[in-house]
Amino acid sequence: MNFLTAFNKEFLEQRRTRKFLIALVVLVLFGMTSPLMAKMTPQIMTMVPGGEAFVGLIPEPTINDAVAQYIKNITQFGILLALVFSMGSMTVEKDKGTAAMILSKPMPRGSFLLAKFASLALTFIIAVVIAGVAAYYYTYFLFGQMNLLNWLTLNGLIVLYILVYIAITLLYSTLTRTQYVAIGLSFGTLIFLGILGSLPGFGINLPDALISNASLLMSGYPVTNWTGLWVSLGIIVVSITTAWLVFRKQEL
């Protein structure tokens, strides 16, 4: 068995377990509704008891509001799904003996691990692409045209941001014995990187800077610091490489 065979198996498993469908439905739904939620914020406020008094204080929604709503929803739910989908990728396979059976084919352990990452990556790439198309259409309909190149860049940065946490969770899933420990460590890392990312002068070098840069691009501001991009790519490479180095020495 080679990488392509393992990848096809893993992606089939994504569809069979409904992970692909769940990611697609959730992200596309938020892609469609984010511009609508931004547009209807003043109307929603009038439905809240006493909210009429604050409606006049809310500025008229703009494209930037729609983009901000989209970024918030897609990143939050994308990361949540990525952690949940990745947490048992290695621990469950090892616990059930599936990994030992597949690797006896024979299957290189590196291909086995990389296929898991690639199949999860493809699931979220497809989901974000379709969500981005839906959001672009509804934003154009409700607010007007956006810069297409910047929009494509924004969604590419969102995908990379999600891939960072898929790689981290796969690493923890390889290192630990249970999926619950893996997701606990992943959430801890998410919070830790979020805290570091909020530090002035330091956060621009971490994965959270991907989202900040995406927002700047869509607001028409130039982005001069792309350190966070290279750090994110480095985290992915280091996480997958470390997982492989550990996995190849584990007894199954």
Short mmCIF file of the C-alpha atoms (twelve columns), coordinates in Angstrom:
data_MODEL
# 
_entry.id   MODEL 
# 
loop_
_atom_site.group_PDB 
_atom_site.id 
_atom_site.type_symbol 
_atom_site.label_atom_id 
_atom_site.label_alt_id 
_atom_site.label_comp_id 
_atom_site.label_asym_id 
_atom_site.label_seq_id 
_atom_site.Cartn_x 
_atom_site.Cartn_y 
_atom_site.Cartn_z 
_atom_site.pdbx_PDB_model_num 
ATOM 1   C CA . MET A 1   0.000   0.000  0.000  1 
ATOM 2   C CA . ASN A 2   1.222   3.506  -0.798 1 
ATOM 3   C CA . PHE A 3   0.241   7.042  0.217  1 
ATOM 4   C CA . LEU A 4   -2.448  7.368  -2.459 1 
ATOM 5   C CA . THR A 5   -4.147  4.152  -1.359 1 
ATOM 6   C CA . ALA A 6   -4.053  5.269  2.275  1 
ATOM 7   C CA . PHE A 7   -5.357  8.717  1.337  1 
ATOM 8   C CA . ASN A 8   -8.299  7.257  -0.604 1 
ATOM 9   C CA . LYS A 9   -9.127  5.049  2.381  1 
ATOM 10  C CA . GLU A 10  -8.988  7.970  4.813  1 
ATOM 11  C CA . PHE A 11  -11.060 10.284 2.625  1 
ATOM 12  C CA . LEU A 12  -13.627 7.524  2.138  1 
ATOM 13  C CA . GLU A 13  -13.729 7.219  5.928  1 
ATOM 14  C CA . GLN A 14  -14.324 10.982 6.181  1 
ATOM 15  C CA . ARG A 15  -17.412 10.578 4.021  1 
ATOM 16  C CA . ARG A 16  -18.573 7.330  5.617  1 
ATOM 17  C CA . THR A 17  -18.470 8.786  9.140  1 
ATOM 18  C CA . ARG A 18  -20.264 11.949 7.976  1 
ATOM 19  C CA . LYS A 19  -17.316 14.161 8.962  1 
ATOM 20  C CA . PHE A 20  -17.072 15.526 5.441  1 
ATOM 21  C CA . LEU A 21  -20.809 16.224 5.331  1 
ATOM 22  C CA . ILE A 22  -20.834 17.855 8.775  1 
ATOM 23  C CA . ALA A 23  -17.931 20.165 7.911  1 
ATOM 24  C CA . LEU A 24  -19.555 21.063 4.608  1 
ATOM 25  C CA . VAL A 25  -23.005 21.787 6.061  1 
ATOM 26  C CA . VAL A 26  -21.778 23.740 9.094  1 
ATOM 27  C CA . LEU A 27  -19.250 25.942 7.300  1 
ATOM 28  C CA . VAL A 28  -21.391 26.566 4.224  1 
ATOM 29  C CA . LEU A 29  -24.352 27.443 6.450  1 
ATOM 30  C CA . PHE A 30  -22.289 30.049 8.278  1 
ATOM 31  C CA . GLY A 31  -20.826 31.229 4.996  1 
ATOM 32  C CA . MET A 32  -24.323 31.914 3.700  1 
ATOM 33  C CA . THR A 33  -25.723 33.452 6.871  1 
ATOM 34  C CA . SER A 34  -22.780 35.627 7.978  1 
ATOM 35  C CA . PRO A 35  -23.510 38.481 5.517  1 
ATOM 36  C CA . LEU A 36  -27.207 38.220 6.356  1 
ATOM 37  C CA . MET A 37  -26.506 38.405 10.097 1 
ATOM 38  C CA . ALA A 38  -24.348 41.486 9.567  1 
ATOM 39  C CA . LYS A 39  -27.046 43.140 7.447  1 
ATOM 40  C CA . MET A 40  -29.824 42.422 9.907  1 
ATOM 41  C CA . THR A 41  -28.029 43.430 13.118 1 
ATOM 42  C CA . PRO A 42  -30.093 46.643 13.534 1 
ATOM 43  C CA . GLN A 43  -33.347 44.719 12.968 1 
ATOM 44  C CA . ILE A 44  -32.264 42.034 15.430 1 
ATOM 45  C CA . MET A 45  -31.608 44.717 18.055 1 
ATOM 46  C CA . THR A 46  -35.199 45.935 17.769 1 
ATOM 47  C CA . MET A 47  -36.401 42.461 18.779 1 
ATOM 48  C CA . VAL A 48  -34.509 42.668 22.077 1 
ATOM 49  C CA . PRO A 49  -36.517 44.269 24.913 1 
ATOM 50  C CA . GLY A 50  -35.282 47.844 25.185 1 
ATOM 51  C CA . GLY A 51  -33.089 47.401 22.137 1 
ATOM 52  C CA . GLU A 52  -34.903 50.135 20.196 1 
ATOM 53  C CA . ALA A 53  -33.051 52.734 22.250 1 
ATOM 54  C CA . PHE A 54  -29.710 51.490 20.927 1 
ATOM 55  C CA . VAL A 55  -30.616 51.032 17.258 1 
ATOM 56  C CA . GLY A 56  -29.728 54.627 16.467 1 
ATOM 57  C CA . LEU A 57  -26.265 54.099 17.941 1 
ATOM 58  C CA . ILE A 58  -25.478 51.223 15.581 1 
ATOM 59  C CA . PRO A 59  -23.847 52.401 12.332 1 
ATOM 60  C CA . GLU A 60  -25.179 51.197 9.009  1 
ATOM 61  C CA . PRO A 61  -23.746 47.719 8.304  1 
ATOM 62  C CA . THR A 62  -21.017 47.605 5.649  1 
ATOM 63  C CA . ILE A 63  -19.038 45.011 3.712  1 
ATOM 64  C CA . ASN A 64  -16.438 45.067 6.492  1 
ATOM 65  C CA . ASP A 65  -19.101 43.967 8.983  1 
ATOM 66  C CA . ALA A 66  -20.075 41.061 6.729  1 
ATOM 67  C CA . VAL A 67  -16.429 40.031 6.329  1 
ATOM 68  C CA . ALA A 68  -15.795 40.266 10.082 1 
ATOM 69  C CA . GLN A 69  -18.846 38.103 10.769 1 
ATOM 70  C CA . TYR A 70  -17.692 35.550 8.201  1 
ATOM 71  C CA . ILE A 71  -14.157 35.375 9.588  1 
ATOM 72  C CA . LYS A 72  -15.404 34.975 13.159 1 
ATOM 73  C CA . ASN A 73  -17.883 32.217 12.330 1 
ATOM 74  C CA . ILE A 74  -15.721 30.201 9.933  1 
ATOM 75  C CA . THR A 75  -12.617 30.284 12.121 1 
ATOM 76  C CA . GLN A 76  -14.458 29.469 15.357 1 
ATOM 77  C CA . PHE A 77  -16.498 26.588 14.000 1 
ATOM 78  C CA . GLY A 78  -13.758 25.458 11.628 1 
ATOM 79  C CA . ILE A 79  -11.265 25.104 14.488 1 
ATOM 80  C CA . LEU A 80  -13.836 23.373 16.706 1 
ATOM 81  C CA . LEU A 81  -14.625 20.809 14.004 1 
ATOM 82  C CA . ALA A 82  -10.930 20.359 13.185 1 
ATOM 83  C CA . LEU A 83  -10.109 19.508 16.800 1 
ATOM 84  C CA . VAL A 84  -13.029 17.104 17.165 1 
ATOM 85  C CA . PHE A 85  -12.353 15.364 13.841 1 
ATOM 86  C CA . SER A 86  -8.608  15.011 14.505 1 
ATOM 87  C CA . MET A 87  -8.570  14.010 18.168 1 
ATOM 88  C CA . GLY A 88  -9.102  10.281 17.588 1 
ATOM 89  C CA . SER A 89  -7.300  9.955  14.270 1 
ATOM 90  C CA . MET A 90  -4.351  8.079  15.752 1 
ATOM 91  C CA . THR A 91  -5.448  7.058  19.258 1 
ATOM 92  C CA . VAL A 92  -8.562  5.202  18.088 1 
ATOM 93  C CA . GLU A 93  -6.697  3.444  15.264 1 
ATOM 94  C CA . LYS A 94  -3.993  2.278  17.685 1 
ATOM 95  C CA . ASP A 95  -6.464  1.281  20.403 1 
ATOM 96  C CA . LYS A 96  -8.650  -0.810 18.081 1 
ATOM 97  C CA . GLY A 97  -5.686  -2.451 16.372 1 
ATOM 98  C CA . THR A 98  -6.648  -1.017 12.984 1 
ATOM 99  C CA . ALA A 99  -3.293  0.718  12.626 1 
ATOM 100 C CA . ALA A 100 -1.366  -2.527 13.200 1 
ATOM 101 C CA . MET A 101 -3.498  -4.344 10.631 1 
ATOM 102 C CA . ILE A 102 -3.079  -1.652 7.958  1 
ATOM 103 C CA . LEU A 103 0.646   -1.246 8.577  1 
ATOM 104 C CA . SER A 104 1.166   -4.982 8.090  1 
ATOM 105 C CA . LYS A 105 0.125   -4.671 4.402  1 
ATOM 106 C CA . PRO A 106 2.901   -3.232 4.422  1 
ATOM 107 C CA . MET A 107 2.231   0.490  4.707  1 
ATOM 108 C CA . PRO A 108 4.968   3.009  5.590  1 
ATOM 109 C CA . ARG A 109 4.083   4.738  8.844  1 
ATOM 110 C CA . GLY A 110 4.854   8.114  7.335  1 
ATOM 111 C CA . SER A 111 2.323   7.526  4.543  1 
ATOM 112 C CA . PHE A 112 -0.264  6.346  7.074  1 
ATOM 113 C CA . LEU A 113 0.118   9.519  9.145  1 
ATOM 114 C CA . LEU A 114 0.376   11.891 6.191  1 
ATOM 115 C CA . ALA A 115 -2.750  10.395 4.600  1 
ATOM 116 C CA . LYS A 116 -4.735  11.255 7.709  1 
ATOM 117 C CA . PHE A 117 -3.547  14.850 7.634  1 
ATOM 118 C CA . ALA A 118 -4.149  15.186 3.888  1 
ATOM 119 C CA . SER A 119 -7.684  13.758 4.036  1 
ATOM 120 C CA . LEU A 120 -8.672  16.106 6.866  1 
ATOM 121 C CA . ALA A 121 -7.039  18.985 5.004  1 
ATOM 122 C CA . LEU A 122 -9.019  18.211 1.845  1 
ATOM 123 C CA . THR A 123 -12.271 18.042 3.818  1 
ATOM 124 C CA . PHE A 124 -11.763 21.545 5.209  1 
ATOM 125 C CA . ILE A 125 -10.392 22.979 1.973  1 
ATOM 126 C CA . ILE A 126 -13.541 21.914 0.116  1 
ATOM 127 C CA . ALA A 127 -15.810 23.140 2.923  1 
ATOM 128 C CA . VAL A 128 -14.107 26.547 3.169  1 
ATOM 129 C CA . VAL A 129 -14.039 27.004 -0.616 1 
ATOM 130 C CA . ILE A 130 -17.781 26.396 -0.925 1 
ATOM 131 C CA . ALA A 131 -18.484 28.511 2.176  1 
ATOM 132 C CA . GLY A 132 -16.376 31.284 0.655  1 
ATOM 133 C CA . VAL A 133 -18.296 31.143 -2.632 1 
ATOM 134 C CA . ALA A 134 -21.615 31.290 -0.774 1 
ATOM 135 C CA . ALA A 135 -20.467 34.183 1.418  1 
ATOM 136 C CA . TYR A 136 -19.129 36.106 -1.576 1 
ATOM 137 C CA . TYR A 137 -22.431 35.750 -3.424 1 
ATOM 138 C CA . TYR A 138 -24.583 36.860 -0.495 1 
ATOM 139 C CA . THR A 139 -22.221 39.714 0.397  1 
ATOM 140 C CA . TYR A 140 -22.316 40.912 -3.206 1 
ATOM 141 C CA . PHE A 141 -26.117 40.702 -3.192 1 
ATOM 142 C CA . LEU A 142 -26.534 42.524 0.146  1 
ATOM 143 C CA . PHE A 143 -23.623 44.979 0.184  1 
ATOM 144 C CA . GLY A 144 -21.861 45.111 -3.166 1 
ATOM 145 C CA . GLN A 145 -18.726 43.765 -4.836 1 
ATOM 146 C CA . MET A 146 -15.584 42.763 -2.922 1 
ATOM 147 C CA . ASN A 147 -12.000 42.503 -4.111 1 
ATOM 148 C CA . LEU A 148 -11.900 38.934 -5.431 1 
ATOM 149 C CA . LEU A 149 -8.130  38.439 -5.028 1 
ATOM 150 C CA . ASN A 150 -8.228  39.612 -1.414 1 
ATOM 151 C CA . TRP A 151 -11.220 37.354 -0.771 1 
ATOM 152 C CA . LEU A 152 -9.366  34.340 -2.162 1 
ATOM 153 C CA . THR A 153 -6.338  35.223 -0.026 1 
ATOM 154 C CA . LEU A 154 -8.541  35.569 3.060  1 
ATOM 155 C CA . ASN A 155 -9.992  32.094 2.605  1 
ATOM 156 C CA . GLY A 156 -6.559  30.637 1.926  1 
ATOM 157 C CA . LEU A 157 -5.327  32.079 5.231  1 
ATOM 158 C CA . ILE A 158 -8.367  30.667 7.037  1 
ATOM 159 C CA . VAL A 159 -7.613  27.206 5.613  1 
ATOM 160 C CA . LEU A 160 -3.981  27.454 6.730  1 
ATOM 161 C CA . TYR A 161 -5.127  28.546 10.210 1 
ATOM 162 C CA . ILE A 162 -7.336  25.460 10.466 1 
ATOM 163 C CA . LEU A 163 -4.545  23.185 9.185  1 
ATOM 164 C CA . VAL A 164 -2.278  24.382 12.000 1 
ATOM 165 C CA . TYR A 165 -4.658  22.936 14.582 1 
ATOM 166 C CA . ILE A 166 -5.276  19.753 12.601 1 
ATOM 167 C CA . ALA A 167 -1.510  19.135 12.624 1 
ATOM 168 C CA . ILE A 168 -1.207  19.940 16.339 1 
ATOM 169 C CA . THR A 169 -4.111  17.647 17.241 1 
ATOM 170 C CA . LEU A 170 -2.699  14.818 15.108 1 
ATOM 171 C CA . LEU A 171 0.566   15.192 17.017 1 
ATOM 172 C CA . TYR A 172 -1.209  14.955 20.369 1 
ATOM 173 C CA . SER A 173 -3.297  12.049 19.087 1 
ATOM 174 C CA . THR A 174 -0.055  10.247 18.250 1 
ATOM 175 C CA . LEU A 175 1.604   11.045 21.578 1 
ATOM 176 C CA . THR A 176 -1.304  10.159 23.873 1 
ATOM 177 C CA . ARG A 177 -3.304  7.029  24.620 1 
ATOM 178 C CA . THR A 178 -6.819  8.522  24.553 1 
ATOM 179 C CA . GLN A 179 -8.552  10.981 22.264 1 
ATOM 180 C CA . TYR A 180 -9.838  12.973 25.234 1 
ATOM 181 C CA . VAL A 181 -6.322  13.791 26.391 1 
ATOM 182 C CA . ALA A 182 -5.468  14.743 22.806 1 
ATOM 183 C CA . ILE A 183 -8.343  17.193 22.469 1 
ATOM 184 C CA . GLY A 184 -7.672  18.575 25.958 1 
ATOM 185 C CA . LEU A 185 -4.081  19.329 25.014 1 
ATOM 186 C CA . SER A 186 -5.239  20.804 21.698 1 
ATOM 187 C CA . PHE A 187 -7.697  23.154 23.394 1 
ATOM 188 C CA . GLY A 188 -4.972  24.110 25.855 1 
ATOM 189 C CA . THR A 189 -2.628  24.915 22.973 1 
ATOM 190 C CA . LEU A 190 -5.370  26.904 21.240 1 
ATOM 191 C CA . ILE A 191 -5.900  29.009 24.364 1 
ATOM 192 C CA . PHE A 192 -2.162  29.399 24.967 1 
ATOM 193 C CA . LEU A 193 -1.455  30.539 21.396 1 
ATOM 194 C CA . GLY A 194 -4.484  32.842 21.597 1 
ATOM 195 C CA . ILE A 195 -3.071  34.513 24.713 1 
ATOM 196 C CA . LEU A 196 0.358   34.872 23.121 1 
ATOM 197 C CA . GLY A 197 -1.280  36.156 19.949 1 
ATOM 198 C CA . SER A 198 -2.908  39.001 21.874 1 
ATOM 199 C CA . LEU A 199 0.435   40.317 23.153 1 
ATOM 200 C CA . PRO A 200 1.421   43.570 21.402 1 
ATOM 201 C CA . GLY A 201 4.434   43.188 19.153 1 
ATOM 202 C CA . PHE A 202 4.588   39.416 19.653 1 
ATOM 203 C CA . GLY A 203 1.243   38.214 18.362 1 
ATOM 204 C CA . ILE A 204 2.046   39.270 14.793 1 
ATOM 205 C CA . ASN A 205 4.476   36.342 14.648 1 
ATOM 206 C CA . LEU A 206 1.929   33.639 15.535 1 
ATOM 207 C CA . PRO A 207 -0.922  31.839 13.703 1 
ATOM 208 C CA . ASP A 208 -3.546  34.325 14.942 1 
ATOM 209 C CA . ALA A 209 -1.803  36.904 12.753 1 
ATOM 210 C CA . LEU A 210 -3.163  35.028 9.717  1 
ATOM 211 C CA . ILE A 211 -6.669  36.142 10.638 1 
ATOM 212 C CA . SER A 212 -5.544  39.681 11.466 1 
ATOM 213 C CA . ASN A 213 -3.798  39.948 8.101  1 
ATOM 214 C CA . ALA A 214 -6.878  38.607 6.324  1 
ATOM 215 C CA . SER A 215 -9.005  41.310 7.959  1 
ATOM 216 C CA . LEU A 216 -6.499  44.009 7.012  1 
ATOM 217 C CA . LEU A 217 -6.453  42.889 3.384  1 
ATOM 218 C CA . MET A 218 -10.234 42.979 3.115  1 
ATOM 219 C CA . SER A 219 -10.290 46.428 4.733  1 
ATOM 220 C CA . GLY A 220 -7.917  47.724 2.077  1 
ATOM 221 C CA . TYR A 221 -4.834  48.063 4.282  1 
ATOM 222 C CA . PRO A 222 -1.421  46.778 3.161  1 
ATOM 223 C CA . VAL A 223 0.076   43.856 5.071  1 
ATOM 224 C CA . THR A 224 3.818   44.151 5.621  1 
ATOM 225 C CA . ASN A 225 4.490   41.400 8.178  1 
ATOM 226 C CA . TRP A 226 3.940   37.821 7.061  1 
ATOM 227 C CA . THR A 227 5.980   36.169 9.814  1 
ATOM 228 C CA . GLY A 228 2.816   34.510 11.145 1 
ATOM 229 C CA . LEU A 229 2.413   32.736 7.799  1 
ATOM 230 C CA . TRP A 230 5.881   31.177 7.954  1 
ATOM 231 C CA . VAL A 231 5.493   30.303 11.637 1 
ATOM 232 C CA . SER A 232 2.185   28.567 10.847 1 
ATOM 233 C CA . LEU A 233 3.776   26.535 8.057  1 
ATOM 234 C CA . GLY A 234 6.620   25.699 10.425 1 
ATOM 235 C CA . ILE A 235 4.208   24.498 13.122 1 
ATOM 236 C CA . ILE A 236 2.516   22.198 10.604 1 
ATOM 237 C CA . VAL A 237 5.811   20.720 9.386  1 
ATOM 238 C CA . VAL A 238 7.236   20.304 12.901 1 
ATOM 239 C CA . SER A 239 4.006   18.767 14.238 1 
ATOM 240 C CA . ILE A 240 3.697   16.211 11.431 1 
ATOM 241 C CA . THR A 241 7.419   15.399 11.483 1 
ATOM 242 C CA . THR A 242 7.436   14.954 15.272 1 
ATOM 243 C CA . ALA A 243 4.328   12.772 15.087 1 
ATOM 244 C CA . TRP A 244 6.056   10.605 12.459 1 
ATOM 245 C CA . LEU A 245 9.270   10.299 14.490 1 
ATOM 246 C CA . VAL A 246 7.280   9.211  17.542 1 
ATOM 247 C CA . PHE A 247 4.865   6.955  15.644 1 
ATOM 248 C CA . ARG A 248 7.562   4.983  13.835 1 
ATOM 249 C CA . LYS A 249 8.981   3.853  17.211 1 
ATOM 250 C CA . GLN A 250 5.661   3.028  18.891 1 
ATOM 251 C CA . GLU A 251 4.630   -0.543 19.574 1 
ATOM 252 C CA . LEU A 252 1.218   -1.318 18.049 1 
# 
